[in-house]
PDB file of C-alpha atoms in Angstrom:
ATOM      1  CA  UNK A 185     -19.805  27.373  11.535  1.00 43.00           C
ATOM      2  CA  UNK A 186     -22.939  24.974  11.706  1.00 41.00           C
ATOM      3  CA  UNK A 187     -21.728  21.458  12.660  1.00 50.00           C
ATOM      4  CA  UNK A 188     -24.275  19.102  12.062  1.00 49.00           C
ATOM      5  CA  UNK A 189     -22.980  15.122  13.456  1.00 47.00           C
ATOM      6  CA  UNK A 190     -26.363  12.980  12.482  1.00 43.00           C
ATOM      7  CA  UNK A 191     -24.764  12.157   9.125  1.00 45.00           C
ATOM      8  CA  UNK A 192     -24.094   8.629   7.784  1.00 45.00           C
ATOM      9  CA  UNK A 193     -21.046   7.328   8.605  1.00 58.00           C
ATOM     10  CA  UNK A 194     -18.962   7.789   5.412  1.00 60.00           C
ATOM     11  CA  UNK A 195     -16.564   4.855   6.673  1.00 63.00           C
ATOM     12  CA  UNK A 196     -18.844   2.833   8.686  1.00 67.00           C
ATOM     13  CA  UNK A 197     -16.539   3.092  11.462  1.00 66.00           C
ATOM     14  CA  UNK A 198     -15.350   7.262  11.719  1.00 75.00           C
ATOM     15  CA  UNK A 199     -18.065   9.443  12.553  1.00 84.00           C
ATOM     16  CA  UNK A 200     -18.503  12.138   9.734  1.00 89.00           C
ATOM     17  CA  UNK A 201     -19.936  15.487  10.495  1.00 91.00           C
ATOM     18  CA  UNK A 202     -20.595  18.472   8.442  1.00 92.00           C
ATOM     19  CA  UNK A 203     -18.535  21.805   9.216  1.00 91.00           C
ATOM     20  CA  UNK A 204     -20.296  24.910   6.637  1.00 92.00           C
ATOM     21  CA  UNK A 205     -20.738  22.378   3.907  1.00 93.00           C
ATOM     22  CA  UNK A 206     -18.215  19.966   3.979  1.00 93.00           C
ATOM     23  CA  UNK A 207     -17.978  16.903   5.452  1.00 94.00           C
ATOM     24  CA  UNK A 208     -15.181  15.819   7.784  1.00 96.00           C
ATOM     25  CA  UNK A 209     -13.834  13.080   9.710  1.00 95.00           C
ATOM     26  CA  UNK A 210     -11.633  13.889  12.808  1.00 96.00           C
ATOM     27  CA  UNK A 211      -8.627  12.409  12.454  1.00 96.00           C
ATOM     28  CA  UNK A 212      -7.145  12.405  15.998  1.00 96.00           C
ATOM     29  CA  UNK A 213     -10.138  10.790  17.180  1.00 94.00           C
ATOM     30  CA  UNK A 214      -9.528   7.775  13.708  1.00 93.00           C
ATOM     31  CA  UNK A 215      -6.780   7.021  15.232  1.00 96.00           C
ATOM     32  CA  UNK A 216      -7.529   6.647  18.888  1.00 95.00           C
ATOM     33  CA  UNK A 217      -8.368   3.145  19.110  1.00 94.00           C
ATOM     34  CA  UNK A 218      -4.423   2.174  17.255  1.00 96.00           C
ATOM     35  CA  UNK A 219      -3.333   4.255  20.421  1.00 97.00           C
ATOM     36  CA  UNK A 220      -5.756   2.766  22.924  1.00 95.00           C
ATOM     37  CA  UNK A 221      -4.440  -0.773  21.611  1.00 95.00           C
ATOM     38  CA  UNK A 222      -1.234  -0.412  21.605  1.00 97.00           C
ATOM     39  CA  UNK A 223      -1.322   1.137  25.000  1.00 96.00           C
ATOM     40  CA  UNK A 224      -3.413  -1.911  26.918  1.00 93.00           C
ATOM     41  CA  UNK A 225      -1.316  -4.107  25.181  1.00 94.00           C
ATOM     42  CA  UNK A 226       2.108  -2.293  26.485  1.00 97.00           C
ATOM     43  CA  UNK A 227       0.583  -1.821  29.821  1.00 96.00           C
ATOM     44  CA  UNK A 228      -0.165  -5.355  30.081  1.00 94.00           C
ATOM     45  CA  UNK A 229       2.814  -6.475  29.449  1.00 96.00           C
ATOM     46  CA  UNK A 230       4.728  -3.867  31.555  1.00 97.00           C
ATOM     47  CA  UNK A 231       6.263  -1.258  28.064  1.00 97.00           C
ATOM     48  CA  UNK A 232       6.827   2.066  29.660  1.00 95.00           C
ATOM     49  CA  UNK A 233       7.555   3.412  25.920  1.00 96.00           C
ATOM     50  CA  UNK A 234       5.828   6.833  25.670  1.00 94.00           C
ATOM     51  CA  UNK A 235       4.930   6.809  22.253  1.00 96.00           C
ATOM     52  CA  UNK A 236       3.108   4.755  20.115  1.00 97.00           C
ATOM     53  CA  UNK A 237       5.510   3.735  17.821  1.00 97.00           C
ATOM     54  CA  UNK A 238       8.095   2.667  20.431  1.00 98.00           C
ATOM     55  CA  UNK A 239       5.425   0.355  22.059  1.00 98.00           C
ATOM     56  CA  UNK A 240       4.377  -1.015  19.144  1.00 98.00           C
ATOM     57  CA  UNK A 241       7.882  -2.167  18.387  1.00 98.00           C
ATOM     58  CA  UNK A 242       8.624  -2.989  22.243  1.00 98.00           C
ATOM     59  CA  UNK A 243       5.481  -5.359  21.835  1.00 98.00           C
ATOM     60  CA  UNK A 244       6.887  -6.584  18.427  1.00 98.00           C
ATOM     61  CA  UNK A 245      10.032  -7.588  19.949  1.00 98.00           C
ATOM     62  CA  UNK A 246       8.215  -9.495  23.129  1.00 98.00           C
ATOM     63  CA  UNK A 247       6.447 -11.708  20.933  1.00 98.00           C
ATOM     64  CA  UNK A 248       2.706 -10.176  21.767  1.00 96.00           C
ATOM     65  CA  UNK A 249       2.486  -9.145  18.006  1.00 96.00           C
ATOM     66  CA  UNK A 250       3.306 -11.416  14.899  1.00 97.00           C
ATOM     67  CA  UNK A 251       5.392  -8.976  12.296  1.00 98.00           C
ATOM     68  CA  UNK A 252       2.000  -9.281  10.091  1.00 97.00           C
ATOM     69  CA  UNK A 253       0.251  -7.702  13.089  1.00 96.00           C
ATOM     70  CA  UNK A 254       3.161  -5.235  13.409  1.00 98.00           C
ATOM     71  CA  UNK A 255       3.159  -4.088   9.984  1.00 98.00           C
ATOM     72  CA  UNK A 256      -0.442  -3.664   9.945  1.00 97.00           C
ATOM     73  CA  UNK A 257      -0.661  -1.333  12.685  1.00 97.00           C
ATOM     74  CA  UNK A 258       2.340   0.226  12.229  1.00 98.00           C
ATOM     75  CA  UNK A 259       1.616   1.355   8.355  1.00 98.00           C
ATOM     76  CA  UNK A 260      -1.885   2.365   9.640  1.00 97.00           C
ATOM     77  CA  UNK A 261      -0.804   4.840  12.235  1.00 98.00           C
ATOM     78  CA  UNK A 262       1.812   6.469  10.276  1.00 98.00           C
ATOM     79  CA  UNK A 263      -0.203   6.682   7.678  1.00 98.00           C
ATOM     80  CA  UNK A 264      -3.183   8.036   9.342  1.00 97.00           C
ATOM     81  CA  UNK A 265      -0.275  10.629  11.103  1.00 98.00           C
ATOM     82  CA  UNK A 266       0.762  11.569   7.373  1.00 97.00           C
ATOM     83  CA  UNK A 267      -2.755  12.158   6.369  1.00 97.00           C
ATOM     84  CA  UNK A 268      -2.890  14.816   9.508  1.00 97.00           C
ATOM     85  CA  UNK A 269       0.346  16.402   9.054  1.00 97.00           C
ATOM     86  CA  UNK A 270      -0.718  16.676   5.182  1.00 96.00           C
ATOM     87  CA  UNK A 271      -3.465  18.082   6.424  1.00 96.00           C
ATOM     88  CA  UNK A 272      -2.309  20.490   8.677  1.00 97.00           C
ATOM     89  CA  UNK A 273       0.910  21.695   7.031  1.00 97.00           C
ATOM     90  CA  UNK A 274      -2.067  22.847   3.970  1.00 95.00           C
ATOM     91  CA  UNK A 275      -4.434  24.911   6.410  1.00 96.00           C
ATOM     92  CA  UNK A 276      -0.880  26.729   7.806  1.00 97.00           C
ATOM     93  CA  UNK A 277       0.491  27.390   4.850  1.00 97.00           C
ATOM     94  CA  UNK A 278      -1.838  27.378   2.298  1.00 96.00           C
ATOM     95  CA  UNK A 279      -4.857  28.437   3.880  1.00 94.00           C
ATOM     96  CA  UNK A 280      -3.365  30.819   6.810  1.00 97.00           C
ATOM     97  CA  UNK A 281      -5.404  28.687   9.296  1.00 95.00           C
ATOM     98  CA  UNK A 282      -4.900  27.359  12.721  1.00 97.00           C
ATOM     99  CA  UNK A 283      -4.220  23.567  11.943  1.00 97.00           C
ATOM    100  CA  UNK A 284      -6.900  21.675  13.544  1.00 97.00           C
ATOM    101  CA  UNK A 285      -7.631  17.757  13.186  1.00 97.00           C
ATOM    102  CA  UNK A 286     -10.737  17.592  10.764  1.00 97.00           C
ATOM    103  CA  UNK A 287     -10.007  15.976   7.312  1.00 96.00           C
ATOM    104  CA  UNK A 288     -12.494  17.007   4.417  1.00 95.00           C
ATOM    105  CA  UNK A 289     -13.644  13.845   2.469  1.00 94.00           C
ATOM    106  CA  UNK A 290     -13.946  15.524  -0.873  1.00 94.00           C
ATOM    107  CA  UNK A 291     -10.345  16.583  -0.910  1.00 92.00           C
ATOM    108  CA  UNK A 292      -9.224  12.609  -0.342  1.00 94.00           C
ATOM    109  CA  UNK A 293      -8.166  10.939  -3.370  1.00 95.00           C
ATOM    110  CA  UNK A 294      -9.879   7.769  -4.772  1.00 96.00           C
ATOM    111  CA  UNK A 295      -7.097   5.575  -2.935  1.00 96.00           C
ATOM    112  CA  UNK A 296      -6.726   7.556   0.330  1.00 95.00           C
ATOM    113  CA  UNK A 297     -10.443   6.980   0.970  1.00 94.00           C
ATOM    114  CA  UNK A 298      -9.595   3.036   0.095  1.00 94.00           C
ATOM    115  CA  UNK A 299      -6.740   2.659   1.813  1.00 96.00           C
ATOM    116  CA  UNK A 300      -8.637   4.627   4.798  1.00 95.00           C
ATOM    117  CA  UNK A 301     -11.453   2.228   4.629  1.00 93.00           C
ATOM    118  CA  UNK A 302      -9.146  -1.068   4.657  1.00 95.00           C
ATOM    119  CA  UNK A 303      -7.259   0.479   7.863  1.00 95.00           C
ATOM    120  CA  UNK A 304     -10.722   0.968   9.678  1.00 93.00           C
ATOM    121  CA  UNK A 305     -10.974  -2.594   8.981  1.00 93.00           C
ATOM    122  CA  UNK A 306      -7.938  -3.546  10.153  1.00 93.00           C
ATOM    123  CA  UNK A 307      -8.498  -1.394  13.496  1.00 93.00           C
ATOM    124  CA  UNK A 308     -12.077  -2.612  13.797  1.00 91.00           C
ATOM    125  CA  UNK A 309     -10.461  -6.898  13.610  1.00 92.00           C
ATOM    126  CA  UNK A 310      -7.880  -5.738  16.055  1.00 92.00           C
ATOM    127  CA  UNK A 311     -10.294  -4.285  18.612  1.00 89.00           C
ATOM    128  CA  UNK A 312     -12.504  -7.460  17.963  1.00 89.00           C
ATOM    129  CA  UNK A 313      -9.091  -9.421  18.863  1.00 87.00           C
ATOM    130  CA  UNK A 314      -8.546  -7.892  22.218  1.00 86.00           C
ATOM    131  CA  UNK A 315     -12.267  -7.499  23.252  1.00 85.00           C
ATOM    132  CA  UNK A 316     -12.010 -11.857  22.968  1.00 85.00           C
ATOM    133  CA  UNK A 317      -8.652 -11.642  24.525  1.00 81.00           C
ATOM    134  CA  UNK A 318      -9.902  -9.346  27.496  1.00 79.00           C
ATOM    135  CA  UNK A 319     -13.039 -10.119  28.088  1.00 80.00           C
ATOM    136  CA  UNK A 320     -13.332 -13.558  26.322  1.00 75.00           C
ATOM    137  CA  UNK A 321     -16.589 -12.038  25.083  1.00 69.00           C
ATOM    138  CA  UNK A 322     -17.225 -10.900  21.976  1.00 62.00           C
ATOM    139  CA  UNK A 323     -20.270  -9.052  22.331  1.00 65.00           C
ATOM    140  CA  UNK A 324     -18.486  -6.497  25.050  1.00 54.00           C
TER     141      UNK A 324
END
């Protein structure tokens, strides 16, 4: 398989790269920085939750996230985990493959691809929010 990773970012945000002929995104790796947020935020406040979801509702519940900010994040990680699951329930039993975490663009619908591109919005205001939070400096 030739993997070639100089291609234009096909969401501005996600690295794409090109497995045989296709390109992919990695999922796992789209939704690392929900996870990484979620997680400084819990640790900050002292959430020993283990799982994302059950921080993000921990930190719901303490007041460190408005519902709004709740609902965002919480509709784009479980969506982004459908999307993978989708993904790799198909290459199991469809496909006979071992499941992996790349998702091919062209098989996306019209409104996954827009609904992906509004959450890596969302996820790129949120990391905005907490580098001014964090570092009170918005370049880094």
């Amino acid at each position: 398989m030739r993997c070639n990773t100089n291609l234009p970012d096909f969401f501005k945000t996600i690295k794409t790269q090109t497995i045989g002929s296709t390109e992919v995104f990695n999922i796992k790796k789209a939704m690392t920085p929900i996870v990484d947020l979620v997680r400084v935020y819990a640790l900050k406040n002292q959430i020993y939750e283990e799982n994302t979801g059950g921080r993000l509702k921990a930190l719901l519940n303490l007041g460190i996230f408005t519902q709004e900010q709740y609902d965002e994040l919480h509709q784009s990680y479980y969506y982004l985990m459908s999307i993978r699951l989708k993904n790799q329930t198909n290459q199991i039993r469809i496909a006979k493959l071992n499941p992996d975490n790349y998702i091919a663009i062209e098989n996306l619908t019209k409104i996954e691809k827009a609904t992906l591109k509004e959450i890596f919005k969302t996820i790129g205001n949120f990391q905005l929010g907490i580098k001014l939070k964090f570092t009170n400096n918005i370049f880094g």
